[in-house]
Structure formats: structure tokens, C-alpha cells
Short mmCIF file of C-alpha atoms and ligand atoms in Angstrom, two decimals:
data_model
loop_
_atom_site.label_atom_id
_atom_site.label_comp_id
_atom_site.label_asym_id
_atom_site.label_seq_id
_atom_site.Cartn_x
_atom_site.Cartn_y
_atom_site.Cartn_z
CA UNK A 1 -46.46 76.28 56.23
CA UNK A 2 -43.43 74.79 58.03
CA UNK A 3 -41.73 73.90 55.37
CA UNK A 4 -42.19 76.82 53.29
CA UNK A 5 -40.76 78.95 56.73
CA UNK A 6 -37.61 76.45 56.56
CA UNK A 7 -36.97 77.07 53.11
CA UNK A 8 -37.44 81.05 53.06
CA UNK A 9 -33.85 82.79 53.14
CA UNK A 10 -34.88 85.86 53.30
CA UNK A 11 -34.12 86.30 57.61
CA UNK A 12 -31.00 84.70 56.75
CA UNK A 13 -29.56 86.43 53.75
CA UNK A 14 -30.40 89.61 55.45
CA UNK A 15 -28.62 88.39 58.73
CA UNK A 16 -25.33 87.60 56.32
CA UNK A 17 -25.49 91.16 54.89
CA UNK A 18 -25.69 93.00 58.42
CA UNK A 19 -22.70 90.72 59.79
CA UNK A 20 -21.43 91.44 56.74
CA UNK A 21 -21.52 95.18 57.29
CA UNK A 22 -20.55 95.22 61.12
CA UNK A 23 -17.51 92.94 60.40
CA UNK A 24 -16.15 94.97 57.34
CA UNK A 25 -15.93 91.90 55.47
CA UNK A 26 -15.81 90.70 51.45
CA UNK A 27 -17.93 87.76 50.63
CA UNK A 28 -16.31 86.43 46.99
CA UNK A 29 -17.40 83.08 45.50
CA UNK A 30 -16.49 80.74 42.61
CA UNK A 31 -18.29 80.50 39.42
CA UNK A 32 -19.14 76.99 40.56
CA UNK A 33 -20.35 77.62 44.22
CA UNK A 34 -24.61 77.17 44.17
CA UNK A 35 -26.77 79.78 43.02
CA UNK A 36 -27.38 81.07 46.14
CA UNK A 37 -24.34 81.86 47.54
CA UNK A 38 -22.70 82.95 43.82
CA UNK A 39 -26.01 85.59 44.32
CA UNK A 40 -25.44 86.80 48.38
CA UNK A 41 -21.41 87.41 47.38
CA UNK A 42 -19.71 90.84 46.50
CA UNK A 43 -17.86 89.52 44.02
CA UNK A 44 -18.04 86.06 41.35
CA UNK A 45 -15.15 84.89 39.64
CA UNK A 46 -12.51 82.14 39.06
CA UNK A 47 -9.84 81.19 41.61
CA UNK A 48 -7.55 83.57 40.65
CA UNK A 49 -9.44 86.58 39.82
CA UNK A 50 -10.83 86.59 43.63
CA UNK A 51 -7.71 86.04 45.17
CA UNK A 52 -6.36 89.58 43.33
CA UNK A 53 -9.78 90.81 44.36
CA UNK A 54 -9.48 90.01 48.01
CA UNK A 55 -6.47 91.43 47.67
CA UNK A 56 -7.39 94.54 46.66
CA UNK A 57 -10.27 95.27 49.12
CA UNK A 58 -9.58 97.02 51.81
CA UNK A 59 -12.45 94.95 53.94
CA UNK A 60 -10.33 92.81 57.27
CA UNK A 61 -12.11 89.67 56.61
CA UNK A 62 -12.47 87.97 53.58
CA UNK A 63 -15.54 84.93 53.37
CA UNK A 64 -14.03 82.75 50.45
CA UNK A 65 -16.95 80.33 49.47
CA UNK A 66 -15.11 77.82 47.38
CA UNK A 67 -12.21 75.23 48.01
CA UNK A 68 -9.35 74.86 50.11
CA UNK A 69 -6.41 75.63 47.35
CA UNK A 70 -8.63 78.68 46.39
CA UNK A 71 -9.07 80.03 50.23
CA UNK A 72 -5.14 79.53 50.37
CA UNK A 73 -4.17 81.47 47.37
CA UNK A 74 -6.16 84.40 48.57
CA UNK A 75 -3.98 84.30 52.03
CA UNK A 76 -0.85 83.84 49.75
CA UNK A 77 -1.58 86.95 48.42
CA UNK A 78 -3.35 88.73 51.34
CA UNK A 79 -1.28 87.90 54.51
CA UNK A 80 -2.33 90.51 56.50
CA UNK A 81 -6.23 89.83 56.26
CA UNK A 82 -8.56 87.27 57.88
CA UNK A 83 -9.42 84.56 55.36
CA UNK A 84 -12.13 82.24 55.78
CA UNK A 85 -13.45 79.17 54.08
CA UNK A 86 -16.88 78.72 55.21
CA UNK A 87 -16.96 75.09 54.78
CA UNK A 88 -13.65 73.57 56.20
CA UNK A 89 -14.08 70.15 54.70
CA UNK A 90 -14.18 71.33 50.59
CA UNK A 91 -11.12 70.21 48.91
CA UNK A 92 -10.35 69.33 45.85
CA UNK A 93 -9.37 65.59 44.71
CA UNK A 94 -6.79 66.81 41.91
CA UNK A 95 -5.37 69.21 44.41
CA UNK A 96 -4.83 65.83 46.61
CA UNK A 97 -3.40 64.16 43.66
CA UNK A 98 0.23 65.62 44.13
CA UNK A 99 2.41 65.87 47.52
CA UNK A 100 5.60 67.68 48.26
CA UNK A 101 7.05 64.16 48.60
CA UNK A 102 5.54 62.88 44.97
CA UNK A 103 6.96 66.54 43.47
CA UNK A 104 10.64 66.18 45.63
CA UNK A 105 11.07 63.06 43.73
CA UNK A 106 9.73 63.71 40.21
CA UNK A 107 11.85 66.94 40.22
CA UNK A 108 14.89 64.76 41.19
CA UNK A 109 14.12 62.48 37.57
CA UNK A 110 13.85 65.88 35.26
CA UNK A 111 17.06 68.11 36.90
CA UNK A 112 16.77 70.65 33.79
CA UNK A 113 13.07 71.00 34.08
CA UNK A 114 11.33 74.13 34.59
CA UNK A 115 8.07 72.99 37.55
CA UNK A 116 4.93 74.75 36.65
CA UNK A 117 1.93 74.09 39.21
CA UNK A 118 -1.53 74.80 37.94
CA UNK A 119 -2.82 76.97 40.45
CA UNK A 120 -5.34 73.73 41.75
CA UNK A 121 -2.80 72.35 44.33
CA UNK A 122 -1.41 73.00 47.50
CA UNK A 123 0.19 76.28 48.90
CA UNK A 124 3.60 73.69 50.13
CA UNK A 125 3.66 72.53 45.82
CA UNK A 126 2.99 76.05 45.13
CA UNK A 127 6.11 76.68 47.06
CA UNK A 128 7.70 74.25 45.33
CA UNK A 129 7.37 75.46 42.20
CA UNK A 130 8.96 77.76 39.57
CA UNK A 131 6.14 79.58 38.88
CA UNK A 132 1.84 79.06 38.56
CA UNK A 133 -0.47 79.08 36.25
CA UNK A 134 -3.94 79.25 35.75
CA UNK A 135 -6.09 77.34 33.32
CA UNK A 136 -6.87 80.83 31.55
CA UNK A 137 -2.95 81.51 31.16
CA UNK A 138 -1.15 78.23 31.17
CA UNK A 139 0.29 78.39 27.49
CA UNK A 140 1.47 81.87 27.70
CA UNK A 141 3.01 81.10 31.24
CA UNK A 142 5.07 77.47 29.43
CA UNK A 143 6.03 79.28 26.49
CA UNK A 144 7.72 82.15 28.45
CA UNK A 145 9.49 79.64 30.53
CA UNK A 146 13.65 79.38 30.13
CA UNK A 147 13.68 75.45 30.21
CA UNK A 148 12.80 73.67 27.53
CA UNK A 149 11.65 70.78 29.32
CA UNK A 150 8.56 71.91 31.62
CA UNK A 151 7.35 69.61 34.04
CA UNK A 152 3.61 70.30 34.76
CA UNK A 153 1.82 69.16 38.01
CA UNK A 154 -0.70 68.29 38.34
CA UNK A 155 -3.33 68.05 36.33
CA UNK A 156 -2.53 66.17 32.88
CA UNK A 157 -5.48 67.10 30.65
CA UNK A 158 -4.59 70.91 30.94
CA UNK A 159 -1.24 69.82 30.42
CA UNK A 160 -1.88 68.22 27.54
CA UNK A 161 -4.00 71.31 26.22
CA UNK A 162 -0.95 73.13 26.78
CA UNK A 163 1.31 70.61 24.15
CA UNK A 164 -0.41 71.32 21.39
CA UNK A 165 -0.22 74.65 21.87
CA UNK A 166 4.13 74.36 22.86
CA UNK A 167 6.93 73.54 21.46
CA UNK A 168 8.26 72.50 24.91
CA UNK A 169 8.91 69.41 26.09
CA UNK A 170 5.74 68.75 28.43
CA UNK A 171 6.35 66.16 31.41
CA UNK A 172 2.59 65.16 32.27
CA UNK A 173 1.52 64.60 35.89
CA UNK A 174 -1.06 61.99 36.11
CA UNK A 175 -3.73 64.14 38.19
CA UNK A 176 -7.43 64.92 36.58
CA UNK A 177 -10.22 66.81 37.97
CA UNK A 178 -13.17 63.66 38.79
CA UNK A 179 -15.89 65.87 37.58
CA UNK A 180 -14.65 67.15 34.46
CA UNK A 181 -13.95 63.28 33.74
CA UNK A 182 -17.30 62.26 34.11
CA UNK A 183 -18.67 64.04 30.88
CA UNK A 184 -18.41 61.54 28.01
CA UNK A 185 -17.94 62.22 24.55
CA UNK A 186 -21.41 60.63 24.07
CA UNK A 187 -23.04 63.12 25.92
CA UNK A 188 -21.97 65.94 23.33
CA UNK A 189 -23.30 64.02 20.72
CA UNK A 190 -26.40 63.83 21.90
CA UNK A 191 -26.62 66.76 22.98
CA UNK A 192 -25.69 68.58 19.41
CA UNK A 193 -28.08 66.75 18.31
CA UNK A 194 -30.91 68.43 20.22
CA UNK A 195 -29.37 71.36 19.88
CA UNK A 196 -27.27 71.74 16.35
CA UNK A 197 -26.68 75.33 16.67
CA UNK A 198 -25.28 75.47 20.29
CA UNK A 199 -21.32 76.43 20.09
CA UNK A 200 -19.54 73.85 22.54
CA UNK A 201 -17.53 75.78 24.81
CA UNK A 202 -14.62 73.22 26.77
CA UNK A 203 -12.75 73.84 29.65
CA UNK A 204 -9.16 72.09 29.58
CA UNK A 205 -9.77 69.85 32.27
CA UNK A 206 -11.82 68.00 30.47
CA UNK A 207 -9.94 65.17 28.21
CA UNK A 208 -8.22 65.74 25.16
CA UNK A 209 -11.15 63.53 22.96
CA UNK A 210 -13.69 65.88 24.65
CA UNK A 211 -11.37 69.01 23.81
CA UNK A 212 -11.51 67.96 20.07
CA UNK A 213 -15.21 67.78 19.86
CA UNK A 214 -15.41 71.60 21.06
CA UNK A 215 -15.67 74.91 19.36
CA UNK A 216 -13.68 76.43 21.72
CA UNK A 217 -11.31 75.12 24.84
CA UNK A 218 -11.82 77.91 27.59
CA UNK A 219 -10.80 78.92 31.13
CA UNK A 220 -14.52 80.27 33.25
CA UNK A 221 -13.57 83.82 32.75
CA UNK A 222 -12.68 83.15 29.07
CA UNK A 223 -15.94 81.35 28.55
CA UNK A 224 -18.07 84.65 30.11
CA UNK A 225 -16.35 86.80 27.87
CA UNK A 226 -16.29 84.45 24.43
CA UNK A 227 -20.09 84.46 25.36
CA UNK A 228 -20.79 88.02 26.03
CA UNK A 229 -18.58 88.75 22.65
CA UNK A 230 -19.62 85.96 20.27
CA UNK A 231 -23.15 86.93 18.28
CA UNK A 232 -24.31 83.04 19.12
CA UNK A 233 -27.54 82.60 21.16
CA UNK A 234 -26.97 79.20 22.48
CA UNK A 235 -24.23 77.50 24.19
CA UNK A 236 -23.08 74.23 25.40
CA UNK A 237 -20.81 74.62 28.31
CA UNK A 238 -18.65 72.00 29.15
CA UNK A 239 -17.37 72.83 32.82
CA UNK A 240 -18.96 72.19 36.37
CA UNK A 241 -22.94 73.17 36.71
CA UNK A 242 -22.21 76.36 38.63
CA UNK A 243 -21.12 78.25 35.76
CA UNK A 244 -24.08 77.86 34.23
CA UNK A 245 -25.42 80.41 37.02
CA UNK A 246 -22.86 82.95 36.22
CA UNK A 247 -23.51 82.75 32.45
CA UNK A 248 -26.93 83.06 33.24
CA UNK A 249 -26.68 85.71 35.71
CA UNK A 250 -24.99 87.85 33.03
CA UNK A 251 -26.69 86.92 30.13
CA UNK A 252 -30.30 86.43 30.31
CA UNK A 253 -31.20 86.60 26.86
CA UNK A 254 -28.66 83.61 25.78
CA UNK A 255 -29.59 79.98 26.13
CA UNK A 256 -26.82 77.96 27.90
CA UNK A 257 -26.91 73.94 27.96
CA UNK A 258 -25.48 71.66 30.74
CA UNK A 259 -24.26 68.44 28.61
CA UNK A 260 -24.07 65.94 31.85
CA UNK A 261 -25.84 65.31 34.79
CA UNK A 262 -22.06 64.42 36.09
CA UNK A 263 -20.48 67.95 35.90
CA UNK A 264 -20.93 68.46 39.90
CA UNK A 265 -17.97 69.20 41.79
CA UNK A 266 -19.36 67.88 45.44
CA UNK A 267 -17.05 69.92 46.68
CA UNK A 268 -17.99 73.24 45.17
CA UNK A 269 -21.12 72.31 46.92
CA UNK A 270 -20.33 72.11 50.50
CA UNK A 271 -20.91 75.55 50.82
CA UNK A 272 -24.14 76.57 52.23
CA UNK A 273 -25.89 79.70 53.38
CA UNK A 274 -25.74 78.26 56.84
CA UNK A 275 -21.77 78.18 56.46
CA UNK A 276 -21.57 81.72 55.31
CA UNK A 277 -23.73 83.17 58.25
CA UNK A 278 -21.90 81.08 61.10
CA UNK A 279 -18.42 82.12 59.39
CA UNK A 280 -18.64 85.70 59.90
CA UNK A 281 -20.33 85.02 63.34
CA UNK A 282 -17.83 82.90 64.78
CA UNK A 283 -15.02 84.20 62.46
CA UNK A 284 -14.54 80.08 61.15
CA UNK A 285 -12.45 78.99 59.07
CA UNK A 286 -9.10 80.74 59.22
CA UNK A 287 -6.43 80.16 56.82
CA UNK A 288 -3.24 79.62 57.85
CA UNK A 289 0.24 79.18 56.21
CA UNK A 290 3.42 78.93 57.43
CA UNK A 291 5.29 82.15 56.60
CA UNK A 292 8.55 80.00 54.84
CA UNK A 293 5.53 78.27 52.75
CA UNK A 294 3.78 81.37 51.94
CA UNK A 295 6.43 83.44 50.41
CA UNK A 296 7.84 80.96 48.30
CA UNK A 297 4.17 79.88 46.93
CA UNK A 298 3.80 84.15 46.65
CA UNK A 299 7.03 84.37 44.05
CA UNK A 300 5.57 81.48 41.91
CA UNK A 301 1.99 82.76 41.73
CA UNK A 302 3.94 86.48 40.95
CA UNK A 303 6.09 85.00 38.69
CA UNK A 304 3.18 84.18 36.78
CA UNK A 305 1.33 87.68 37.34
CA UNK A 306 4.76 88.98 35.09
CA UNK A 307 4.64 86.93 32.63
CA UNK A 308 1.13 87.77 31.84
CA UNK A 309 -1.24 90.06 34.12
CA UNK A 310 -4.60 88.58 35.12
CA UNK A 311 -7.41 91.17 34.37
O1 LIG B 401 -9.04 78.53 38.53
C1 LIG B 401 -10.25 78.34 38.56
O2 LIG B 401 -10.99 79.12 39.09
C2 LIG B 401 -10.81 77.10 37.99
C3 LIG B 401 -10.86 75.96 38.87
C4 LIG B 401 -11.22 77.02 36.74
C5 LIG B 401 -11.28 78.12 35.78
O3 LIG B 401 -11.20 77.87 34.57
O4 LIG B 401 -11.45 79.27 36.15
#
């Protein structure tokens, strides 16, 4: 009886909507935030959809459930409003795999080089570069760049995904998303193998031998609409575990696959529905970014809104 009380969310949930509500505030979470927070938020998306989203809503506080980069971008672009990250201690390793220091002297190697940052780092290498990208437009955003020499930070297997799809000169930075590197190729093969007529759907995180085994290499919002558009019933989706949710969420007559037990993003996870109801009580955690930091990180993650509009 005690532990079924315990594990009831019901009083809580309810107490998140009313703060909710008295607070004017937007709960948004990431495609790979648990099931039950991707369910209590307003809105579900990638990094960069939310960010335009928070943007948008006229609500004071925003609650982003997700990761530190992702809680930044949406203050890049929001200045004005309160923005939260429930869970102070989610980062993200790749985003840690590149400092201002690292980028000062890498850009001082490649002079002619135009600096594209995949929008998974920090708002100071943001700042630093000439303009963002996201995994969903990364090849139109190095294609429409004047350089030919790009120099892409910082995650290598994107940038790499990007090269075959460039005739620019790509300058790999030797960062990786840890979760997206524990799925093996092994466990697509055995996993067509249960299930033949499952499409493999990739994102470009993943490494290049695992991008050649897919049907299709795909950003999260790409993957929810090549699923809601493709007349397949089952797919195999090759990105962290919480997109499985969304997929499912919108799509409950198609069958959708996990291929590793490994695609977790611990960080993803810190979020809990404890962390959403004591940040809009005690208004925790607030984003902040130095102005001269947030205006330069603003004209690279705008350039990239020009060169091709996120929907
Ligand atoms: O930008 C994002 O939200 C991430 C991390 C992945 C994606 O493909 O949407």
C-alpha cells in the first residue's frame, strides 16, 4: 500500500500543472527526457525547435527539462525570460569535449576556415563561432558557407556525415556523443534479423560504419516526420531511448525497435518529476549568460536560422 502511494504521480503531476498555471510558465522537454516528463510538458521537441518555441511563448518562465547547452540556447534566444533547467547537474560529455581555449588555438592552425559549432556545445564556443548548426541542418548550413575550408566542432561523426554530403574541405573535431557510441554494428545485425522488415532509421552521431548500415541517417524531428510519412510499419531507431516515447506517443499503430540496451544518455535522465515541481516552486535553475557571450552566440545560431529556417 506504501509503495503503491510512493509511486502514484497523480498529487504531483497535478501540483506541477497548478504551479504551472499560477507562475505563467512553459514546461518544454527533449525527445529524450523520460516518459513522464516528455508527457507532463507543453511542448516535445529537439534542442532547437524548443528554444524557437520558448521563444515564441509569451509565458515569463520557461521549465527546460533537458541539458545544459539546450537550457542555454533557449536564454540565447529568449533574454528577457526566466529559464530554468530543472536538474542543474545534466550536461552533456560532447558539449565538454571542446573549450574556448581548445577552439582559440585550433582556429589559430586553419586562418581561412569558416568555424561551424553544432549546436551541442557551449554558449562561450557558440560565441565563438561563425555560425550553428543543428544535426537536422548541418549540410545545408556547410554548403552555404563562403570558406571552403570549414572547421567543424565538435562532434566528428556528424561531421563526417556532413563530408560525404560536401564538397568542402571538412576539419574534424575529435568530440562524439558516449551514448550514440555505445550501439555496435552487431547489434543491427541482430536485430534485422528478428526483425527483416524494420527500416533502420540513424541519427548522425552515431559512427560512420553504423551510418552505412542504415536506411536512412536522420536528425529526431526528421525521424518523426520520415515515420509519420513513410507507409512502413516497423522501425529501428538508432538514437537515445527517449525517442522511442515520442515516436510512440505519435504513432501508436507503428512498431518502433530500440537496437541497444546502451542508447541511454544518463544525462537526459536526470530529470525527474521531483525536479520539475521544486523548479517552478523555488524558481531553480536560472540560466545565466554574460550579455558579451550571449549576443555573439545569438548571431551564430541566427546566422544559421538564414541560411535555412527551422520549422
Ligand atoms: O539537437 C538536438 O535536439 C539533438 C541533440 C538531436 C537531434 O537530432 O534532434
Amino acid at each position: 500500500m506504501a509503495m503503491d502511494m510512493f509511486w502514484d504521480d497523480t498529487e504531483l503531476i497535478e501540483k506541477i500543472q497548478k504551479l504551472k498555471n499560477e507562475k505563467n510558465a512553459f514546461i518544454i522537454a527533449h525527445s529524450y527526457e523520460r516518459p513522464e516528463i516528455q508527457d507532463i510538458a507543453d511542448e516535445v521537441g529537439d534542442s532547437l525547435e524548443l528554444s524557437r518555441l520558448a521563444a515564441k511563448t509569451d509565458a515569463d518562465i520557461i521549465v527546460f527539462c533537458s541539458v545544459h547547452f539546450m537550457a542555454e540556447t533557449a536564454k540565447i534566444l529568449s533574454p528577457q525570460k526566466l529559464v530554468l533547467l530543472p536538474a542543474i547537474e545534466a550536461g552533456c560529455p560532447l558539449a565538454d569535449m571542446i573549450t574556448p581555449e581548445q577552439l582559440t588555438i585550433e582556429k589559430s592552425k586553419y586562418p581561412d576556415a569558416g568555424v561551424v559549432a553544432y549546436v551541442n556545445c557551449s554558449a562561450e564556443i557558440k560565441a565563438m563561432a561563425d555560425v550553428c548548426c543543428t544535426s537536422a541542418n548541418a549540410i545545408q548550413v556547410v554548403n552555404a558557407m563562403p570558406q571552403d575550408q570549414i572547421l567543424f566542432v565538435p562532434d566528428q561523426h556528424l561531421g563526417r556525415w556532413v563530408q560525404k554530403h560536401s564538397n568542402k574541405k571538412i576539419i574534424l573535431w575529435a568530440g562524439g556523443c558516449p551514448t550514440h557510441q555505445r550501439m555496435k554494428a552487431r547489434d543491427i545485425f541482430q536485430i534485422k534479423e528478428e526483425h527483416p522488415d524494420a527500416l533502420v532509421l540513424m541519427h548522425p552521431e552515431a559512427s560512420e560504419e553504423l551510418c552505412q548500415l542504415a536506411d536512412a541517417v536522420l536528425s529526431t524531428s526528421q525521424m518523426l516526420r520520415f515515420c509519420q510519412n513513410s507507409t512502413a510499419q516497423k522501425f529501428i531507431i538508432g538514437t537515445e531511448m527517449g525517442m522511442l516515447h515520442r515516436l510512440r506517443t505519435a504513432m501508436p499503430n507503428k512498431i518502433f525497435f530500440q537496437p541497444s540496451k546502451g542508447l541511454i544518455c544518463p544525462n537526459m535522465k536526470m530529470t525527474q518529476l521531483e525536479d520539475v515541481y521544486e523548479s517552478l516552486l523555488e524558481l531553480k535553475y536560472p540560466i545565466e549568460i554574460p550579455e558579451h557571450i550571449r549576443i555573439q552566440a545569438k548571431k551564430s545560431l541566427e546566422g544559421m536560422l538564414s541560411v535555412i529556417p527551422v520549422k
